[in-house]
Amino acid sequence: MKIFETHAHYDDEAFDRDRDSLLCEMLGASGIIDFIVNVGASWQGCVDSLKLADQYEKVYAAIGVHPSEVGELSEQDIEWLKNKAVSHSKVLAIGEIGLDYHYDTPSREVQKKWFIEQLKLAKQVCKPVIIHSREACQDTIEILKQEQAMRVGGIVHCYSYSKEAARDFLQMGFYIGIGGVITFKNAKKLVEALEYIPIERIVLETDSPYLAPQPNRGKRNDSRNITFIAERLAQIKGLCAAEVIDKTHENAVKLFGLKHT
Ligand SMILES: [Zn+2]
C-alpha cells in the first residue's frame, strides 16, 4: 500500500520552482504517495490549499488558521472558513488550529479565543480538527475538554508531549501525528510516548517543507521522506515499515471518513 501524508504545506513558496513536477511524481502511478492533506496555516494558505485540492485528484485540504496567524482574524474570516468547509467537497478537516506558547504572539488570550472559535466551527460543520500545540499542553487539553472536541476528534500534529499527555488526547479520541522529529537524536521523550501510543492511533506526516527527517535534516522536506519516519516508527513498535505504512494509511482513511480506494 502507498503512503497517506496527513500534513504538508505544498502551497509554501519553497515549492514554487517545482511544485507541479514534484506532486505529479509523488502521486503518479510509480510514486509512493497515495493521498496528501495540504494544511492551511494562514488565510492565504487556506485559499491555496483549496486550489491545490481542485488541481490534483489525490490532494485534499484542511482549512484553518495557525495560532501564530490569528492576530488579524475576524468573524467574517470564520464565516468564510465555514462556507468553504461546507461547500468544497475536498475539505477534510479544520486546521491547523491551536496554541503556540513558544512564540507567544499574538497573546495567549487572543490565541485561545480563536482556537475556541475554530473548534466551535469544526463542530458546526462536523469535521475533525488538526491541532498545532507547542509548549501549551495543559491549556490545549483543557480547551479540548471544555469544548467537547471529542465529538469531532482529529489529529494532534507533530506530537511533542509526554506519554501522560498522550493518554488524555487518546481518551478524547484523537490520533497522534508523527513526523521527522522521531528520527532526531534528542527524541527520547517522544520515543517513550510512542512506545505507549497504539499503532491504531498514529498517523504519518512530514510538515513539508519543514522538519525533514534524518538523513535529510535541514534540507527542504517533501512527502517521500515519510519512508524514514515509517522505518524509525517500525523499529520502536517492533513492526516492519510496510506494516506501519499500511496501518497508518488505514487510520487516516478512517479518521477523515474517506472511502477506501
Ligand atoms: Zn504544519
mmCIF file of C-alpha atoms and ligand atoms in Angstrom:
data_model
loop_
_atom_site.group_PDB
_atom_site.id
_atom_site.type_symbol
_atom_site.label_atom_id
_atom_site.label_comp_id
_atom_site.label_asym_id
_atom_site.label_seq_id
_atom_site.Cartn_x
_atom_site.Cartn_y
_atom_site.Cartn_z
ATOM 1 C CA MET A 1 0.000 0.000 0.000
ATOM 2 C CA LYS A 2 1.066 3.571 -0.586
ATOM 3 C CA ILE A 3 1.612 6.308 1.976
ATOM 4 C CA PHE A 4 -1.037 8.620 3.424
ATOM 5 C CA GLU A 5 0.597 12.001 4.099
ATOM 6 C CA THR A 6 -1.624 13.759 6.631
ATOM 7 C CA HIS A 7 0.154 17.119 6.911
ATOM 8 C CA ALA A 8 2.077 19.110 4.321
ATOM 9 C CA HIS A 9 2.247 22.685 3.037
ATOM 10 C CA TYR A 10 2.802 22.459 -0.722
ATOM 11 C CA ASP A 11 1.451 25.991 -1.067
ATOM 12 C CA ASP A 12 4.710 27.189 0.551
ATOM 13 C CA GLU A 13 7.000 29.274 -1.632
ATOM 14 C CA ALA A 14 9.740 26.677 -1.108
ATOM 15 C CA PHE A 15 7.888 24.654 -3.782
ATOM 16 C CA ASP A 16 7.377 27.468 -6.287
ATOM 17 C CA ARG A 17 10.010 26.219 -8.712
ATOM 18 C CA ASP A 18 8.946 22.563 -8.990
ATOM 19 C CA ARG A 19 5.556 22.116 -7.271
ATOM 20 C CA ASP A 20 3.779 20.553 -10.211
ATOM 21 C CA SER A 21 6.512 18.121 -11.246
ATOM 22 C CA LEU A 22 7.078 17.059 -7.627
ATOM 23 C CA LEU A 23 3.377 16.430 -6.882
ATOM 24 C CA CYS A 24 2.895 14.597 -10.182
ATOM 25 C CA GLU A 25 5.897 12.385 -9.494
ATOM 26 C CA MET A 26 4.918 11.531 -5.916
ATOM 27 C CA LEU A 27 1.251 10.919 -6.669
ATOM 28 C CA GLY A 28 1.708 9.291 -10.080
ATOM 29 C CA ALA A 29 1.430 5.592 -10.889
ATOM 30 C CA SER A 30 5.032 4.908 -9.878
ATOM 31 C CA GLY A 31 5.042 7.350 -6.962
ATOM 32 C CA ILE A 32 4.915 6.217 -3.339
ATOM 33 C CA ILE A 33 2.267 8.624 -2.040
ATOM 34 C CA ASP A 34 -1.439 7.814 -2.119
ATOM 35 C CA PHE A 35 -3.030 10.898 -0.536
ATOM 36 C CA ILE A 36 -1.806 14.271 0.692
ATOM 37 C CA VAL A 37 -3.668 16.579 3.033
ATOM 38 C CA ASN A 38 -2.450 20.093 2.307
ATOM 39 C CA VAL A 39 -2.919 22.037 5.505
ATOM 40 C CA GLY A 40 -3.738 25.734 5.539
ATOM 41 C CA ALA A 41 -1.970 27.773 8.187
ATOM 42 C CA SER A 42 -2.874 31.328 7.205
ATOM 43 C CA TRP A 43 -5.952 32.609 5.390
ATOM 44 C CA GLN A 44 -3.942 32.712 2.138
ATOM 45 C CA GLY A 45 -2.698 29.192 2.885
ATOM 46 C CA CYS A 46 -6.321 28.039 3.024
ATOM 47 C CA VAL A 47 -7.116 29.655 -0.333
ATOM 48 C CA ASP A 48 -4.046 27.984 -1.838
ATOM 49 C CA SER A 49 -4.823 24.599 -0.238
ATOM 50 C CA LEU A 50 -8.253 24.638 -1.872
ATOM 51 C CA LYS A 51 -6.642 25.458 -5.227
ATOM 52 C CA LEU A 52 -4.249 22.519 -4.904
ATOM 53 C CA ALA A 53 -7.145 20.238 -3.989
ATOM 54 C CA ASP A 54 -9.001 21.426 -7.106
ATOM 55 C CA GLN A 55 -5.976 20.766 -9.238
ATOM 56 C CA TYR A 56 -4.833 17.331 -8.018
ATOM 57 C CA GLU A 57 -7.169 14.408 -7.513
ATOM 58 C CA LYS A 58 -5.172 12.949 -4.619
ATOM 59 C CA VAL A 59 -4.635 16.209 -2.755
ATOM 60 C CA TYR A 60 -7.181 17.150 -0.099
ATOM 61 C CA ALA A 61 -7.371 20.292 2.007
ATOM 62 C CA ALA A 62 -7.551 21.203 5.661
ATOM 63 C CA ILE A 63 -8.524 24.810 6.281
ATOM 64 C CA GLY A 64 -7.924 26.766 9.451
ATOM 65 C CA VAL A 65 -5.694 29.445 10.882
ATOM 66 C CA HIS A 66 -2.492 28.667 12.819
ATOM 67 C CA PRO A 67 -2.189 30.252 16.297
ATOM 68 C CA SER A 68 0.687 32.498 15.201
ATOM 69 C CA GLU A 69 -1.515 33.896 12.408
ATOM 70 C CA VAL A 70 -4.763 34.562 14.278
ATOM 71 C CA GLY A 71 -3.900 38.174 15.225
ATOM 72 C CA GLU A 72 -5.645 39.527 12.143
ATOM 73 C CA LEU A 73 -8.657 37.201 12.142
ATOM 74 C CA SER A 74 -12.217 38.491 12.083
ATOM 75 C CA GLU A 75 -15.672 36.956 12.430
ATOM 76 C CA GLN A 76 -16.001 37.328 8.667
ATOM 77 C CA ASP A 77 -12.998 35.060 8.132
ATOM 78 C CA ILE A 78 -14.646 32.432 10.320
ATOM 79 C CA GLU A 79 -17.780 32.692 8.179
ATOM 80 C CA TRP A 80 -15.643 32.277 5.058
ATOM 81 C CA LEU A 81 -13.993 29.155 6.517
ATOM 82 C CA LYS A 82 -17.382 27.768 7.428
ATOM 83 C CA ASN A 83 -18.760 28.322 3.931
ATOM 84 C CA LYS A 84 -15.766 26.648 2.313
ATOM 85 C CA ALA A 85 -15.821 23.734 4.776
ATOM 86 C CA VAL A 86 -19.428 23.042 3.811
ATOM 87 C CA SER A 87 -19.335 23.816 0.093
ATOM 88 C CA HIS A 88 -15.952 22.475 -1.024
ATOM 89 C CA SER A 89 -16.078 18.707 -1.341
ATOM 90 C CA LYS A 90 -12.367 18.173 -0.659
ATOM 91 C CA VAL A 91 -12.116 19.860 2.732
ATOM 92 C CA LEU A 92 -11.361 17.011 5.131
ATOM 93 C CA ALA A 93 -10.602 18.897 8.331
ATOM 94 C CA ILE A 94 -10.337 22.212 10.154
ATOM 95 C CA GLY A 95 -6.695 23.048 10.785
ATOM 96 C CA GLU A 96 -4.163 23.760 11.650
ATOM 97 C CA ILE A 97 -5.521 25.428 14.752
ATOM 98 C CA GLY A 98 -4.278 25.541 18.340
ATOM 99 C CA LEU A 99 -1.884 27.244 20.703
ATOM 100 C CA ASP A 100 1.782 28.162 20.319
ATOM 101 C CA TYR A 101 3.342 29.490 23.523
ATOM 102 C CA HIS A 102 6.864 29.180 22.148
ATOM 103 C CA TYR A 103 6.483 32.432 20.254
ATOM 104 C CA ASP A 104 3.631 33.807 22.364
ATOM 105 C CA THR A 105 2.490 36.204 19.635
ATOM 106 C CA PRO A 106 -0.271 37.132 19.441
ATOM 107 C CA SER A 107 -1.011 36.962 23.181
ATOM 108 C CA ARG A 108 -2.208 33.729 24.782
ATOM 109 C CA GLU A 109 -5.657 35.208 25.307
ATOM 110 C CA VAL A 110 -6.005 36.038 21.608
ATOM 111 C CA GLN A 111 -4.763 32.576 20.606
ATOM 112 C CA LYS A 112 -7.243 30.885 22.947
ATOM 113 C CA LYS A 113 -10.162 32.929 21.672
ATOM 114 C CA TRP A 114 -9.590 31.915 18.032
ATOM 115 C CA PHE A 115 -8.729 28.331 18.925
ATOM 116 C CA ILE A 116 -12.110 28.034 20.649
ATOM 117 C CA GLU A 117 -13.922 29.783 17.776
ATOM 118 C CA GLN A 118 -12.397 27.390 15.251
ATOM 119 C CA LEU A 119 -13.234 24.365 17.421
ATOM 120 C CA LYS A 120 -16.845 25.518 17.512
ATOM 121 C CA LEU A 121 -16.753 25.885 13.743
ATOM 122 C CA ALA A 122 -15.437 22.322 13.363
ATOM 123 C CA LYS A 123 -18.349 21.038 15.460
ATOM 124 C CA GLN A 124 -20.829 23.002 13.358
ATOM 125 C CA VAL A 125 -19.537 21.522 10.116
ATOM 126 C CA CYS A 126 -18.790 18.086 11.663
ATOM 127 C CA LYS A 127 -15.171 17.869 10.555
ATOM 128 C CA PRO A 128 -12.163 16.619 12.525
ATOM 129 C CA VAL A 129 -9.534 19.145 13.620
ATOM 130 C CA ILE A 130 -5.771 19.274 13.104
ATOM 131 C CA ILE A 131 -4.184 20.643 16.249
ATOM 132 C CA HIS A 132 -0.932 22.576 16.444
ATOM 133 C CA SER A 133 0.162 22.729 20.079
ATOM 134 C CA ARG A 134 3.595 23.862 21.181
ATOM 135 C CA GLU A 135 4.600 24.388 24.817
ATOM 136 C CA ALA A 136 0.900 24.680 25.598
ATOM 137 C CA CYS A 137 -0.037 21.165 26.623
ATOM 138 C CA GLN A 138 -2.263 21.845 29.655
ATOM 139 C CA ASP A 139 -4.245 24.670 28.066
ATOM 140 C CA THR A 140 -4.729 22.624 24.888
ATOM 141 C CA ILE A 141 -6.104 19.643 26.814
ATOM 142 C CA GLU A 142 -8.355 21.871 28.945
ATOM 143 C CA ILE A 143 -9.813 23.683 25.959
ATOM 144 C CA LEU A 144 -10.367 20.455 24.008
ATOM 145 C CA LYS A 145 -12.205 19.007 27.010
ATOM 146 C CA GLN A 146 -14.217 22.126 27.685
ATOM 147 C CA GLU A 147 -15.256 22.392 24.024
ATOM 148 C CA GLN A 148 -16.044 18.668 23.822
ATOM 149 C CA ALA A 149 -13.704 18.287 20.888
ATOM 150 C CA MET A 150 -14.122 14.524 21.188
ATOM 151 C CA ARG A 151 -17.330 14.997 19.216
ATOM 152 C CA VAL A 152 -15.220 15.644 16.103
ATOM 153 C CA GLY A 153 -11.799 14.200 17.018
ATOM 154 C CA GLY A 154 -8.788 14.753 14.813
ATOM 155 C CA ILE A 155 -5.001 14.790 14.932
ATOM 156 C CA VAL A 156 -2.531 16.254 17.395
ATOM 157 C CA HIS A 157 0.026 17.167 14.777
ATOM 158 C CA CYS A 158 3.823 16.986 15.251
ATOM 159 C CA TYR A 159 3.325 15.410 18.661
ATOM 160 C CA SER A 160 5.903 16.622 21.167
ATOM 161 C CA TYR A 161 4.369 15.938 24.587
ATOM 162 C CA SER A 162 4.700 13.186 27.185
ATOM 163 C CA LYS A 163 3.212 9.749 27.422
ATOM 164 C CA GLU A 164 0.886 11.009 30.178
ATOM 165 C CA ALA A 165 -0.484 13.779 27.950
ATOM 166 C CA ALA A 166 -0.903 11.240 25.133
ATOM 167 C CA ARG A 167 -3.290 9.321 27.380
ATOM 168 C CA ASP A 168 -5.533 12.406 27.627
ATOM 169 C CA PHE A 169 -5.525 13.005 23.864
ATOM 170 C CA LEU A 170 -6.218 9.327 23.164
ATOM 171 C CA GLN A 171 -9.110 9.286 25.630
ATOM 172 C CA MET A 172 -10.654 12.166 23.703
ATOM 173 C CA GLY A 173 -10.445 10.073 20.530
ATOM 174 C CA PHE A 174 -7.547 11.928 18.955
ATOM 175 C CA TYR A 175 -4.907 10.470 16.653
ATOM 176 C CA ILE A 176 -1.247 11.357 17.074
ATOM 177 C CA GLY A 177 0.638 12.838 14.102
ATOM 178 C CA ILE A 178 4.248 11.689 13.838
ATOM 179 C CA GLY A 179 6.855 13.328 11.607
ATOM 180 C CA GLY A 180 10.567 13.908 11.152
ATOM 181 C CA VAL A 181 11.319 14.713 14.792
ATOM 182 C CA ILE A 182 11.107 10.990 15.573
ATOM 183 C CA THR A 183 14.380 10.476 13.663
ATOM 184 C CA PHE A 184 16.304 13.116 15.642
ATOM 185 C CA LYS A 185 18.796 12.015 18.282
ATOM 186 C CA ASN A 186 17.148 14.005 21.084
ATOM 187 C CA ALA A 187 13.713 12.434 20.580
ATOM 188 C CA LYS A 188 13.857 10.365 23.783
ATOM 189 C CA LYS A 189 10.622 11.681 25.301
ATOM 190 C CA LEU A 190 8.792 11.179 22.010
ATOM 191 C CA VAL A 191 10.080 7.616 21.711
ATOM 192 C CA GLU A 192 8.770 6.889 25.215
ATOM 193 C CA ALA A 193 5.379 8.319 24.277
ATOM 194 C CA LEU A 194 5.342 6.236 21.097
ATOM 195 C CA GLU A 195 6.058 3.024 22.958
ATOM 196 C CA TYR A 196 2.796 3.734 24.756
ATOM 197 C CA ILE A 197 0.602 5.045 21.897
ATOM 198 C CA PRO A 198 -1.010 2.150 19.990
ATOM 199 C CA ILE A 199 -0.257 1.951 16.260
ATOM 200 C CA GLU A 200 -4.030 2.101 15.642
ATOM 201 C CA ARG A 201 -3.939 5.739 16.751
ATOM 202 C CA ILE A 202 -0.888 7.014 14.859
ATOM 203 C CA VAL A 203 -0.819 8.828 11.511
ATOM 204 C CA LEU A 204 2.233 9.874 9.492
ATOM 205 C CA GLU A 205 3.070 13.382 8.361
ATOM 206 C CA THR A 206 6.013 15.465 7.182
ATOM 207 C CA ASP A 207 5.006 19.119 7.744
ATOM 208 C CA SER A 208 6.836 19.782 4.450
ATOM 209 C CA PRO A 209 8.733 21.942 3.655
ATOM 210 C CA TYR A 210 9.751 21.968 7.342
ATOM 211 C CA LEU A 211 11.217 19.360 9.689
ATOM 212 C CA ALA A 212 12.918 16.986 7.255
ATOM 213 C CA PRO A 213 13.873 13.699 8.976
ATOM 214 C CA GLN A 214 17.364 12.261 9.191
ATOM 215 C CA PRO A 215 19.306 11.733 6.928
ATOM 216 C CA ASN A 216 17.891 14.837 5.214
ATOM 217 C CA ARG A 217 17.586 17.075 8.254
ATOM 218 C CA GLY A 218 17.949 20.768 7.389
ATOM 219 C CA LYS A 219 17.006 20.294 3.742
ATOM 220 C CA ARG A 220 13.666 21.076 2.142
ATOM 221 C CA ASN A 221 11.261 18.352 3.185
ATOM 222 C CA ASP A 222 8.784 16.533 0.951
ATOM 223 C CA SER A 223 6.397 13.624 1.446
ATOM 224 C CA ARG A 224 8.786 10.982 0.082
ATOM 225 C CA ASN A 225 10.759 11.365 3.319
ATOM 226 C CA ILE A 226 7.921 9.645 5.178
ATOM 227 C CA THR A 227 9.716 6.374 4.469
ATOM 228 C CA PHE A 228 12.409 7.382 7.013
ATOM 229 C CA ILE A 229 9.722 8.198 9.546
ATOM 230 C CA ALA A 230 7.955 4.877 8.931
ATOM 231 C CA GLU A 231 11.231 2.977 9.328
ATOM 232 C CA ARG A 232 12.008 4.595 12.665
ATOM 233 C CA LEU A 233 8.476 4.082 13.954
ATOM 234 C CA ALA A 234 8.624 0.451 12.825
ATOM 235 C CA GLN A 235 11.769 -0.048 14.951
ATOM 236 C CA ILE A 236 10.073 1.431 18.002
ATOM 237 C CA LYS A 237 6.913 -0.636 17.514
ATOM 238 C CA GLY A 238 8.642 -3.901 16.541
ATOM 239 C CA LEU A 239 6.915 -3.938 13.150
ATOM 240 C CA CYS A 240 8.195 -3.666 9.612
ATOM 241 C CA ALA A 241 7.966 -0.384 7.731
ATOM 242 C CA ALA A 242 5.362 -1.762 5.309
ATOM 243 C CA GLU A 243 3.070 -2.641 8.213
ATOM 244 C CA VAL A 244 3.450 0.866 9.629
ATOM 245 C CA ILE A 245 2.627 2.401 6.243
ATOM 246 C CA ASP A 246 -0.458 0.193 5.788
ATOM 247 C CA LYS A 247 -1.790 0.649 9.281
ATOM 248 C CA THR A 248 -1.326 4.431 9.368
ATOM 249 C CA HIS A 249 -2.978 4.671 5.934
ATOM 250 C CA GLU A 250 -5.968 2.769 7.268
ATOM 251 C CA ASN A 251 -6.083 5.044 10.333
ATOM 252 C CA ALA A 252 -6.072 8.217 8.223
ATOM 253 C CA VAL A 253 -8.804 6.923 5.891
ATOM 254 C CA LYS A 254 -10.926 6.141 8.925
ATOM 255 C CA LEU A 255 -10.321 9.395 10.738
ATOM 256 C CA PHE A 256 -11.028 11.574 7.701
ATOM 257 C CA GLY A 257 -14.042 9.466 6.738
ATOM 258 C CA LEU A 258 -12.673 8.701 3.265
ATOM 259 C CA LYS A 259 -13.805 5.706 1.286
ATOM 260 C CA HIS A 260 -11.154 3.057 0.665
ATOM 261 C CA THR A 261 -9.865 3.258 -2.891
HETATM 262 ZN ZN ZN B 1 2.011 22.476 9.612
#
